[in-house]
mmCIF file of N, CA, C and O in Angstrom:
data_model
loop_
_atom_site.group_PDB
_atom_site.id
_atom_site.type_symbol
_atom_site.label_atom_id
_atom_site.label_comp_id
_atom_site.label_asym_id
_atom_site.label_seq_id
_atom_site.Cartn_x
_atom_site.Cartn_y
_atom_site.Cartn_z
ATOM 1 N N MET A 1 0.913 -1.265 0.311
ATOM 2 C CA MET A 1 -0.195 -0.252 0.086
ATOM 3 C C MET A 1 1.006 1.605 -0.362
ATOM 4 O O MET A 1 1.488 1.262 0.867
ATOM 5 N N GLN A 2 0.648 1.899 -1.081
ATOM 6 C CA GLN A 2 1.756 3.369 -1.463
ATOM 7 C C GLN A 2 0.258 4.681 -0.925
ATOM 8 O O GLN A 2 -0.474 4.614 -1.455
ATOM 9 N N ASP A 3 0.605 6.082 -0.728
ATOM 10 C CA ASP A 3 0.104 6.734 -0.740
ATOM 11 C C ASP A 3 0.271 7.982 -1.043
ATOM 12 O O ASP A 3 0.354 9.140 -1.244
ATOM 13 N N ASN A 4 1.301 7.699 -2.131
ATOM 14 C CA ASN A 4 1.871 8.670 -3.557
ATOM 15 C C ASN A 4 2.896 9.308 -2.323
ATOM 16 O O ASN A 4 3.504 10.672 -2.871
ATOM 17 N N ALA A 5 3.503 8.800 -1.304
ATOM 18 C CA ALA A 5 4.570 10.202 -1.041
ATOM 19 C C ALA A 5 5.930 9.620 -1.566
ATOM 20 O O ALA A 5 5.774 9.446 -2.749
ATOM 21 N N PRO A 6 6.303 11.784 -1.089
ATOM 22 C CA PRO A 6 7.875 10.908 -2.185
ATOM 23 C C PRO A 6 8.627 10.408 -2.729
ATOM 24 O O PRO A 6 9.119 9.804 -3.388
ATOM 25 N N ALA A 7 8.688 10.038 -1.590
ATOM 26 C CA ALA A 7 10.043 8.453 -0.978
ATOM 27 C C ALA A 7 9.278 7.250 -2.336
ATOM 28 O O ALA A 7 10.128 6.731 -2.606
ATOM 29 N N GLN A 8 7.727 7.170 -2.018
ATOM 30 C CA GLN A 8 7.374 5.995 -2.519
ATOM 31 C C GLN A 8 7.292 5.832 -4.138
ATOM 32 O O GLN A 8 7.119 5.163 -5.351
ATOM 33 N N ARG A 9 7.115 7.409 -4.522
ATOM 34 C CA ARG A 9 6.833 7.943 -6.039
ATOM 35 C C ARG A 9 8.799 7.624 -6.781
ATOM 36 O O ARG A 9 8.752 7.646 -7.767
ATOM 37 N N ALA A 10 9.709 7.108 -5.726
ATOM 38 C CA ALA A 10 10.372 7.795 -5.964
ATOM 39 C C ALA A 10 11.507 6.271 -7.490
ATOM 40 O O ALA A 10 10.518 5.458 -7.347
ATOM 41 N N ARG A 11 11.957 6.679 -8.307
ATOM 42 C CA ARG A 11 12.242 5.505 -9.040
ATOM 43 C C ARG A 11 13.265 4.836 -8.747
ATOM 44 O O ARG A 11 12.910 3.159 -8.659
ATOM 45 N N ILE A 12 13.995 5.040 -7.551
ATOM 46 C CA ILE A 12 14.960 4.074 -6.877
ATOM 47 C C ILE A 12 14.163 2.900 -6.550
ATOM 48 O O ILE A 12 14.032 2.107 -6.091
ATOM 49 N N THR A 13 12.832 3.301 -5.673
ATOM 50 C CA THR A 13 11.916 2.814 -5.311
ATOM 51 C C THR A 13 10.475 1.254 -5.523
ATOM 52 O O THR A 13 11.098 0.850 -5.431
ATOM 53 N N LYS A 14 10.541 3.009 -6.973
ATOM 54 C CA LYS A 14 10.082 1.829 -7.699
ATOM 55 C C LYS A 14 10.874 0.559 -8.436
ATOM 56 O O LYS A 14 9.883 -0.689 -8.460
ATOM 57 N N GLN A 15 11.514 1.127 -8.758
ATOM 58 C CA GLN A 15 12.549 0.137 -9.246
ATOM 59 C C GLN A 15 12.487 -1.539 -8.375
ATOM 60 O O GLN A 15 13.189 -2.502 -8.164
ATOM 61 N N PHE A 16 13.303 -0.674 -7.575
ATOM 62 C CA PHE A 16 13.132 -1.856 -5.816
ATOM 63 C C PHE A 16 11.978 -2.811 -6.171
ATOM 64 O O PHE A 16 12.275 -4.203 -5.681
ATOM 65 N N LEU A 17 11.181 -2.587 -5.520
ATOM 66 C CA LEU A 17 9.794 -3.010 -5.401
ATOM 67 C C LEU A 17 9.451 -3.547 -7.166
ATOM 68 O O LEU A 17 9.340 -5.060 -5.966
ATOM 69 N N TYR A 18 9.643 -3.880 -7.853
ATOM 70 C CA TYR A 18 9.353 -4.949 -9.245
ATOM 71 C C TYR A 18 10.663 -5.459 -9.083
ATOM 72 O O TYR A 18 10.074 -6.644 -9.826
ATOM 73 N N GLU A 19 11.566 -4.766 -9.352
ATOM 74 C CA GLU A 19 13.429 -6.581 -9.308
ATOM 75 C C GLU A 19 12.830 -7.338 -7.803
ATOM 76 O O GLU A 19 13.170 -8.011 -8.619
ATOM 77 N N ASN A 20 12.386 -7.223 -6.433
ATOM 78 C CA ASN A 20 12.177 -8.062 -6.096
ATOM 79 C C ASN A 20 10.422 -8.565 -5.860
ATOM 80 O O ASN A 20 9.918 -9.225 -4.370
ATOM 81 N N ASN A 21 9.013 -7.967 -7.360
ATOM 82 C CA ASN A 21 8.338 -8.516 -6.976
ATOM 83 C C ASN A 21 7.548 -8.929 -6.211
ATOM 84 O O ASN A 21 6.757 -9.412 -5.516
ATOM 85 N N ILE A 22 7.057 -7.422 -6.215
ATOM 86 C CA ILE A 22 6.289 -6.786 -4.380
ATOM 87 C C ILE A 22 5.289 -5.975 -5.062
ATOM 88 O O ILE A 22 5.492 -5.086 -6.617
ATOM 89 N N PRO A 23 4.450 -7.071 -4.992
ATOM 90 C CA PRO A 23 3.132 -5.686 -6.164
ATOM 91 C C PRO A 23 2.893 -4.772 -5.193
ATOM 92 O O PRO A 23 2.806 -3.996 -3.799
ATOM 93 N N VAL A 24 1.669 -3.549 -5.812
ATOM 94 C CA VAL A 24 1.972 -2.638 -4.769
ATOM 95 C C VAL A 24 0.115 -2.775 -5.689
ATOM 96 O O VAL A 24 -0.328 -3.063 -6.766
ATOM 97 N N LEU A 25 -0.857 -1.752 -4.430
ATOM 98 C CA LEU A 25 -1.993 -1.914 -4.869
ATOM 99 C C LEU A 25 -2.440 -0.313 -5.495
ATOM 100 O O LEU A 25 -2.069 0.703 -5.462
ATOM 101 N N HIS A 26 -2.974 -0.422 -7.672
ATOM 102 C CA HIS A 26 -3.575 0.319 -7.547
ATOM 103 C C HIS A 26 -4.484 0.080 -8.027
ATOM 104 O O HIS A 26 -5.265 -0.550 -7.863
ATOM 105 N N PRO A 27 -5.753 1.832 -8.035
ATOM 106 C CA PRO A 27 -4.470 3.268 -7.948
ATOM 107 C C PRO A 27 -5.410 2.650 -6.252
ATOM 108 O O PRO A 27 -6.337 3.082 -5.972
ATOM 109 N N TRP A 28 -4.387 3.541 -5.690
ATOM 110 C CA TRP A 28 -4.482 4.829 -3.924
ATOM 111 C C TRP A 28 -4.752 5.445 -3.750
ATOM 112 O O TRP A 28 -4.353 6.205 -4.475
ATOM 113 N N PRO A 29 -6.129 6.044 -3.184
ATOM 114 C CA PRO A 29 -6.334 7.113 -2.771
ATOM 115 C C PRO A 29 -5.348 8.401 -2.656
ATOM 116 O O PRO A 29 -4.805 8.475 -1.324
ATOM 117 N N PRO A 30 -4.857 9.463 -3.239
ATOM 118 C CA PRO A 30 -3.771 9.492 -2.981
ATOM 119 C C PRO A 30 -3.363 11.225 -1.623
ATOM 120 O O PRO A 30 -3.121 11.122 -0.901
ATOM 121 N N TYR A 31 -5.499 11.442 -1.732
ATOM 122 C CA TYR A 31 -5.315 12.110 -0.315
ATOM 123 C C TYR A 31 -5.446 11.186 1.129
ATOM 124 O O TYR A 31 -5.938 11.341 1.842
ATOM 125 N N SER A 32 -5.643 10.417 0.936
ATOM 126 C CA SER A 32 -6.228 9.355 2.314
ATOM 127 C C SER A 32 -5.911 8.195 3.004
ATOM 128 O O SER A 32 -5.549 7.019 2.794
ATOM 129 N N PRO A 33 -4.244 9.460 3.323
ATOM 130 C CA PRO A 33 -3.586 8.423 5.001
ATOM 131 C C PRO A 33 -4.335 7.679 5.667
ATOM 132 O O PRO A 33 -3.824 6.237 6.562
ATOM 133 N N ASP A 34 -5.580 7.662 6.198
ATOM 134 C CA ASP A 34 -6.774 7.454 6.833
ATOM 135 C C ASP A 34 -6.286 5.977 6.731
ATOM 136 O O ASP A 34 -7.698 4.899 7.895
ATOM 137 N N LEU A 35 -6.562 4.720 5.693
ATOM 138 C CA LEU A 35 -6.986 3.758 5.362
ATOM 139 C C LEU A 35 -5.668 3.106 6.172
ATOM 140 O O LEU A 35 -5.892 1.538 6.289
ATOM 141 N N ASN A 36 -4.980 3.341 6.113
ATOM 142 C CA ASN A 36 -3.608 2.816 6.826
ATOM 143 C C ASN A 36 -3.149 2.797 8.060
ATOM 144 O O ASN A 36 -2.752 3.442 8.893
ATOM 145 N N PRO A 37 -3.619 1.745 8.504
ATOM 146 C CA PRO A 37 -4.057 1.539 10.336
ATOM 147 C C PRO A 37 -2.268 2.215 11.286
ATOM 148 O O PRO A 37 -2.292 2.498 12.264
ATOM 149 N N ILE A 38 -1.303 1.866 10.202
ATOM 150 C CA ILE A 38 -0.370 1.609 10.898
ATOM 151 C C ILE A 38 -0.146 3.020 11.655
ATOM 152 O O ILE A 38 0.825 3.216 12.525
ATOM 153 N N GLU A 39 -0.358 3.816 10.721
ATOM 154 C CA GLU A 39 -0.100 5.008 11.429
ATOM 155 C C GLU A 39 -0.521 5.754 12.176
ATOM 156 O O GLU A 39 -0.441 6.619 13.361
ATOM 157 N N HIS A 40 -2.029 5.220 12.345
ATOM 158 C CA HIS A 40 -2.588 5.575 14.184
ATOM 159 C C HIS A 40 -1.129 4.464 15.130
ATOM 160 O O HIS A 40 -1.810 5.767 15.997
ATOM 161 N N LEU A 41 -0.985 3.519 14.945
ATOM 162 C CA LEU A 41 -0.296 2.822 15.661
ATOM 163 C C LEU A 41 0.849 3.453 15.873
ATOM 164 O O LEU A 41 1.841 4.259 17.077
ATOM 165 N N TRP A 42 1.812 3.894 15.124
ATOM 166 C CA TRP A 42 2.978 5.012 15.033
ATOM 167 C C TRP A 42 2.604 6.717 15.392
ATOM 168 O O TRP A 42 3.735 6.393 16.648
ATOM 169 N N ASP A 43 1.870 6.670 15.988
ATOM 170 C CA ASP A 43 1.203 7.583 16.193
ATOM 171 C C ASP A 43 1.028 7.492 18.137
ATOM 172 O O ASP A 43 1.522 8.191 18.763
ATOM 173 N N LEU A 44 0.903 6.504 17.970
ATOM 174 C CA LEU A 44 0.560 6.033 19.576
ATOM 175 C C LEU A 44 1.667 5.662 20.343
ATOM 176 O O LEU A 44 2.315 6.099 21.634
ATOM 177 N N LEU A 45 2.178 5.061 18.995
ATOM 178 C CA LEU A 45 4.081 5.193 19.991
ATOM 179 C C LEU A 45 5.145 5.963 20.165
ATOM 180 O O LEU A 45 5.798 6.349 21.263
ATOM 181 N N ASP A 46 4.320 7.129 18.905
ATOM 182 C CA ASP A 46 5.201 8.127 19.420
ATOM 183 C C ASP A 46 4.193 9.127 20.501
ATOM 184 O O ASP A 46 5.277 9.574 21.495
ATOM 185 N N ARG A 47 3.735 8.499 20.998
ATOM 186 C CA ARG A 47 2.773 9.888 22.306
ATOM 187 C C ARG A 47 3.205 9.263 23.051
ATOM 188 O O ARG A 47 4.044 9.469 24.300
ATOM 189 N N ARG A 48 3.573 7.696 23.984
ATOM 190 C CA ARG A 48 3.947 7.138 24.407
ATOM 191 C C ARG A 48 5.251 7.088 24.810
ATOM 192 O O ARG A 48 5.352 7.206 25.590
ATOM 193 N N VAL A 49 6.318 7.190 23.549
ATOM 194 C CA VAL A 49 7.681 7.454 24.344
ATOM 195 C C VAL A 49 8.103 9.045 24.686
ATOM 196 O O VAL A 49 8.550 9.476 25.615
ATOM 197 N N ARG A 50 7.257 10.041 24.100
ATOM 198 C CA ARG A 50 6.901 11.264 24.857
ATOM 199 C C ARG A 50 6.702 11.356 26.140
ATOM 200 O O ARG A 50 7.254 12.336 26.405
ATOM 201 N N MET A 51 5.449 10.619 26.247
ATOM 202 C CA MET A 51 4.912 11.147 27.816
ATOM 203 C C MET A 51 5.953 10.184 28.595
ATOM 204 O O MET A 51 6.345 10.319 29.994
ATOM 205 N N ARG A 52 7.215 9.474 27.940
ATOM 206 C CA ARG A 52 8.251 8.733 29.109
ATOM 207 C C ARG A 52 9.053 9.776 29.892
ATOM 208 O O ARG A 52 9.814 10.384 29.630
ATOM 209 N N GLN A 53 9.094 9.703 31.028
ATOM 210 C CA GLN A 53 10.320 10.884 31.939
ATOM 211 C C GLN A 53 11.541 9.494 32.263
ATOM 212 O O GLN A 53 10.865 8.907 33.377
ATOM 213 N N PRO A 54 12.018 9.486 32.106
ATOM 214 C CA PRO A 54 12.572 11.047 31.407
ATOM 215 C C PRO A 54 13.115 10.341 30.010
ATOM 216 O O PRO A 54 12.872 9.392 30.088
ATOM 217 N N GLN A 55 13.329 11.810 29.277
ATOM 218 C CA GLN A 55 12.929 11.507 27.510
ATOM 219 C C GLN A 55 13.374 10.310 27.363
ATOM 220 O O GLN A 55 15.194 10.989 27.994
ATOM 221 N N PRO A 56 13.695 9.477 26.332
ATOM 222 C CA PRO A 56 14.974 9.395 26.137
ATOM 223 C C PRO A 56 16.298 10.801 25.695
ATOM 224 O O PRO A 56 16.277 11.176 24.941
ATOM 225 N N GLN A 57 17.535 10.425 25.613
ATOM 226 C CA GLN A 57 18.058 11.420 25.037
ATOM 227 C C GLN A 57 19.208 10.651 24.331
ATOM 228 O O GLN A 57 20.028 11.880 23.315
ATOM 229 N N THR A 58 19.629 9.694 23.840
ATOM 230 C CA THR A 58 20.325 9.183 22.640
ATOM 231 C C THR A 58 19.366 8.535 21.707
ATOM 232 O O THR A 58 18.292 8.101 22.019
ATOM 233 N N LEU A 59 20.411 8.153 21.135
ATOM 234 C CA LEU A 59 19.635 6.952 19.455
ATOM 235 C C LEU A 59 19.298 5.693 20.874
ATOM 236 O O LEU A 59 17.920 5.300 20.322
ATOM 237 N N LEU A 60 20.537 5.341 21.282
ATOM 238 C CA LEU A 60 19.603 4.459 22.233
ATOM 239 C C LEU A 60 19.100 4.040 22.743
ATOM 240 O O LEU A 60 18.138 2.949 22.645
ATOM 241 N N GLN A 61 18.979 4.870 23.408
ATOM 242 C CA GLN A 61 17.598 5.165 24.226
ATOM 243 C C GLN A 61 16.483 5.460 23.567
ATOM 244 O O GLN A 61 14.955 4.673 24.351
ATOM 245 N N LEU A 62 16.625 5.856 22.794
ATOM 246 C CA LEU A 62 15.244 6.247 21.391
ATOM 247 C C LEU A 62 14.695 4.306 21.063
ATOM 248 O O LEU A 62 13.730 4.313 21.201
ATOM 249 N N GLU A 63 15.624 4.301 20.737
ATOM 250 C CA GLU A 63 15.533 2.432 20.349
ATOM 251 C C GLU A 63 14.536 1.768 21.450
ATOM 252 O O GLU A 63 14.091 1.078 21.222
ATOM 253 N N ARG A 64 15.273 1.825 21.926
ATOM 254 C CA ARG A 64 15.394 0.909 23.158
ATOM 255 C C ARG A 64 13.494 0.696 24.026
ATOM 256 O O ARG A 64 13.036 0.395 23.791
ATOM 257 N N ALA A 65 13.156 2.694 23.974
ATOM 258 C CA ALA A 65 12.236 2.659 24.155
ATOM 259 C C ALA A 65 10.922 2.784 23.440
ATOM 260 O O ALA A 65 9.916 1.876 23.863
ATOM 261 N N LEU A 66 11.238 3.029 22.292
ATOM 262 C CA LEU A 66 10.370 2.310 21.096
ATOM 263 C C LEU A 66 10.046 0.958 21.364
ATOM 264 O O LEU A 66 8.905 0.880 21.195
ATOM 265 N N HIS A 67 11.115 0.316 21.193
ATOM 266 C CA HIS A 67 11.125 -1.103 21.580
ATOM 267 C C HIS A 67 9.610 -1.515 22.929
ATOM 268 O O HIS A 67 8.891 -2.458 22.721
ATOM 269 N N GLU A 68 10.355 -1.275 23.656
ATOM 270 C CA GLU A 68 9.528 -1.719 25.202
ATOM 271 C C GLU A 68 8.287 -1.137 25.121
ATOM 272 O O GLU A 68 7.074 -1.530 25.361
ATOM 273 N N GLU A 69 7.802 0.298 24.042
ATOM 274 C CA GLU A 69 5.962 0.694 24.442
ATOM 275 C C GLU A 69 6.113 -0.069 22.884
ATOM 276 O O GLU A 69 4.408 -0.443 22.821
ATOM 277 N N TRP A 70 6.918 -0.406 21.224
ATOM 278 C CA TRP A 70 6.121 -1.883 21.013
ATOM 279 C C TRP A 70 5.434 -2.308 21.626
ATOM 280 O O TRP A 70 4.798 -3.035 21.194
ATOM 281 N N ASP A 71 6.346 -3.336 22.541
ATOM 282 C CA ASP A 71 6.185 -4.009 23.494
ATOM 283 C C ASP A 71 4.733 -4.684 24.136
ATOM 284 O O ASP A 71 3.864 -5.513 23.898
ATOM 285 N N ASN A 72 4.383 -3.289 24.371
ATOM 286 C CA ASN A 72 3.633 -3.187 25.442
ATOM 287 C C ASN A 72 2.746 -2.369 24.586
ATOM 288 O O ASN A 72 1.704 -2.426 25.520
ATOM 289 N N LYS A 73 2.107 -2.192 23.983
ATOM 290 C CA LYS A 73 1.352 -1.615 23.082
ATOM 291 C C LYS A 73 -0.554 -2.171 23.537
ATOM 292 O O LYS A 73 -0.302 -3.215 23.608
ATOM 293 N N PRO A 74 -1.297 -1.087 23.983
ATOM 294 C CA PRO A 74 -2.031 -2.094 24.106
ATOM 295 C C PRO A 74 -2.801 -2.876 22.729
ATOM 296 O O PRO A 74 -3.457 -2.029 21.973
ATOM 297 N N GLN A 75 -3.114 -3.663 23.194
ATOM 298 C CA GLN A 75 -3.770 -4.861 21.993
ATOM 299 C C GLN A 75 -5.477 -4.549 21.398
ATOM 300 O O GLN A 75 -5.634 -4.569 20.867
ATOM 301 N N GLN A 76 -6.002 -3.669 22.549
ATOM 302 C CA GLN A 76 -6.932 -3.171 22.336
ATOM 303 C C GLN A 76 -7.602 -2.166 21.523
ATOM 304 O O GLN A 76 -8.216 -1.726 20.417
ATOM 305 N N ALA A 77 -6.491 -1.482 21.569
ATOM 306 C CA ALA A 77 -5.905 0.011 20.825
ATOM 307 C C ALA A 77 -5.853 -1.208 18.749
ATOM 308 O O ALA A 77 -6.754 -0.440 18.243
ATOM 309 N N VAL A 78 -5.362 -2.038 19.115
ATOM 310 C CA VAL A 78 -4.310 -2.734 18.120
ATOM 311 C C VAL A 78 -6.558 -3.448 17.159
ATOM 312 O O VAL A 78 -6.058 -3.108 16.265
ATOM 313 N N GLN A 79 -6.818 -3.704 18.016
ATOM 314 C CA GLN A 79 -8.251 -4.025 17.326
ATOM 315 C C GLN A 79 -9.246 -3.312 17.598
ATOM 316 O O GLN A 79 -10.075 -3.693 16.290
ATOM 317 N N ARG A 80 -8.873 -2.458 17.847
ATOM 318 C CA ARG A 80 -10.094 -1.740 17.544
ATOM 319 C C ARG A 80 -10.054 -1.165 16.209
ATOM 320 O O ARG A 80 -10.494 -0.135 15.547
ATOM 321 N N LEU A 81 -8.572 -0.632 15.898
ATOM 322 C CA LEU A 81 -8.378 -0.311 14.268
ATOM 323 C C LEU A 81 -7.951 -1.158 13.714
ATOM 324 O O LEU A 81 -9.385 -0.521 12.173
ATOM 325 N N ILE A 82 -7.816 -2.642 13.825
ATOM 326 C CA ILE A 82 -8.690 -3.913 12.741
ATOM 327 C C ILE A 82 -10.637 -3.566 12.170
ATOM 328 O O ILE A 82 -10.815 -3.338 11.653
ATOM 329 N N GLY A 83 -10.926 -3.328 14.104
ATOM 330 C CA GLY A 83 -12.031 -3.589 13.887
ATOM 331 C C GLY A 83 -12.671 -1.998 12.830
ATOM 332 O O GLY A 83 -14.055 -1.744 12.873
ATOM 333 N N SER A 84 -12.602 -0.511 12.109
ATOM 334 C CA SER A 84 -12.598 0.286 11.752
ATOM 335 C C SER A 84 -12.451 -0.230 10.507
ATOM 336 O O SER A 84 -13.182 1.532 10.216
ATOM 337 N N MET A 85 -12.383 -0.633 9.999
ATOM 338 C CA MET A 85 -11.248 -0.628 9.115
ATOM 339 C C MET A 85 -12.316 -0.751 7.739
ATOM 340 O O MET A 85 -12.134 -0.205 6.862
ATOM 341 N N ARG A 86 -13.718 -1.191 7.986
ATOM 342 C CA ARG A 86 -14.991 -1.222 7.093
ATOM 343 C C ARG A 86 -16.025 0.812 7.169
ATOM 344 O O ARG A 86 -15.451 0.520 6.391
ATOM 345 N N ARG A 87 -15.686 0.612 8.181
ATOM 346 C CA ARG A 87 -15.997 2.205 8.703
ATOM 347 C C ARG A 87 -14.954 2.943 7.236
ATOM 348 O O ARG A 87 -15.332 4.005 6.430
ATOM 349 N N ARG A 88 -14.082 2.503 8.373
ATOM 350 C CA ARG A 88 -12.428 3.622 7.480
ATOM 351 C C ARG A 88 -12.668 3.582 5.242
ATOM 352 O O ARG A 88 -12.417 4.925 5.336
ATOM 353 N N CYS A 89 -12.838 2.404 5.240
ATOM 354 C CA CYS A 89 -13.079 2.058 3.262
ATOM 355 C C CYS A 89 -14.290 2.749 2.848
ATOM 356 O O CYS A 89 -14.031 3.965 2.321
ATOM 357 N N GLN A 90 -15.643 2.893 3.953
ATOM 358 C CA GLN A 90 -16.329 3.217 3.239
ATOM 359 C C GLN A 90 -16.854 5.120 3.727
ATOM 360 O O GLN A 90 -17.458 5.809 2.683
ATOM 361 N N ALA A 91 -15.963 5.480 4.523
ATOM 362 C CA ALA A 91 -16.001 6.922 4.697
ATOM 363 C C ALA A 91 -14.687 7.267 3.298
ATOM 364 O O ALA A 91 -15.015 8.761 2.658
ATOM 365 N N VAL A 92 -14.094 6.902 3.198
ATOM 366 C CA VAL A 92 -12.870 7.287 1.873
ATOM 367 C C VAL A 92 -13.609 7.173 0.436
ATOM 368 O O VAL A 92 -13.379 7.943 -0.778
ATOM 369 N N ILE A 93 -14.615 5.891 0.669
ATOM 370 C CA ILE A 93 -15.100 6.024 -0.843
ATOM 371 C C ILE A 93 -16.329 7.112 -0.829
ATOM 372 O O ILE A 93 -16.270 7.684 -2.238
ATOM 373 N N LEU A 94 -16.303 7.403 0.265
ATOM 374 C CA LEU A 94 -18.238 8.404 0.294
ATOM 375 C C LEU A 94 -17.136 9.566 0.376
ATOM 376 O O LEU A 94 -18.013 10.760 -0.651
ATOM 377 N N SER A 95 -15.950 9.946 0.344
ATOM 378 C CA SER A 95 -15.510 10.982 0.054
ATOM 379 C C SER A 95 -14.369 11.391 -0.790
ATOM 380 O O SER A 95 -13.851 12.631 -1.380
ATOM 381 N N ARG A 96 -14.691 10.245 -1.827
ATOM 382 C CA ARG A 96 -14.103 10.440 -3.254
ATOM 383 C C ARG A 96 -12.161 10.211 -3.035
ATOM 384 O O ARG A 96 -11.561 10.669 -3.833
ATOM 385 N N GLY A 97 -12.024 9.469 -1.940
ATOM 386 C CA GLY A 97 -10.915 9.394 -1.609
ATOM 387 C C GLY A 97 -10.175 10.745 -0.823
ATOM 388 O O GLY A 97 -8.603 11.006 -0.888
ATOM 389 N N HIS A 98 -10.927 11.332 -0.378
ATOM 390 C CA HIS A 98 -9.877 13.033 0.169
ATOM 391 C C HIS A 98 -10.021 12.319 1.713
ATOM 392 O O HIS A 98 -10.861 11.479 2.463
ATOM 393 N N HIS A 99 -10.102 13.711 2.604
ATOM 394 C CA HIS A 99 -9.532 13.712 4.153
ATOM 395 C C HIS A 99 -11.101 13.696 4.692
ATOM 396 O O HIS A 99 -12.196 13.588 4.406
ATOM 397 N N THR A 100 -10.944 12.317 5.409
ATOM 398 C CA THR A 100 -11.741 12.012 6.450
ATOM 399 C C THR A 100 -11.905 11.886 7.520
ATOM 400 O O THR A 100 -10.364 12.524 8.116
ATOM 401 N N ARG A 101 -12.665 11.767 8.460
ATOM 402 C CA ARG A 101 -12.517 12.044 10.241
ATOM 403 C C ARG A 101 -11.385 11.632 10.739
ATOM 404 O O ARG A 101 -11.429 11.551 12.044
ATOM 405 N N TYR A 102 -11.085 9.931 10.178
ATOM 406 C CA TYR A 102 -9.928 9.211 10.940
ATOM 407 C C TYR A 102 -8.534 9.633 10.814
ATOM 408 O O TYR A 102 -7.450 9.152 10.704
#
């Protein structure tokens, strides 16, 4: 799944995907990252790491914090995201690929 971010449109990215026989979903609505639930998990992870006291000060501390928070992410949040996919898809269809409340 690609949402037309510049790195995803780069020639080297397209070449890598082609050479490694990695299928890409087409067409993908260019204005709707709302369909990718991982974006919401990244946001949750970011907020949990930012709430840590003390905050990570080094790259190694940040890496450890990210791993710990990922391992401890609430499964209920993951289940809610999965359960919301039908509503998300319907909202994007209704908005013709543009922004939704998700």
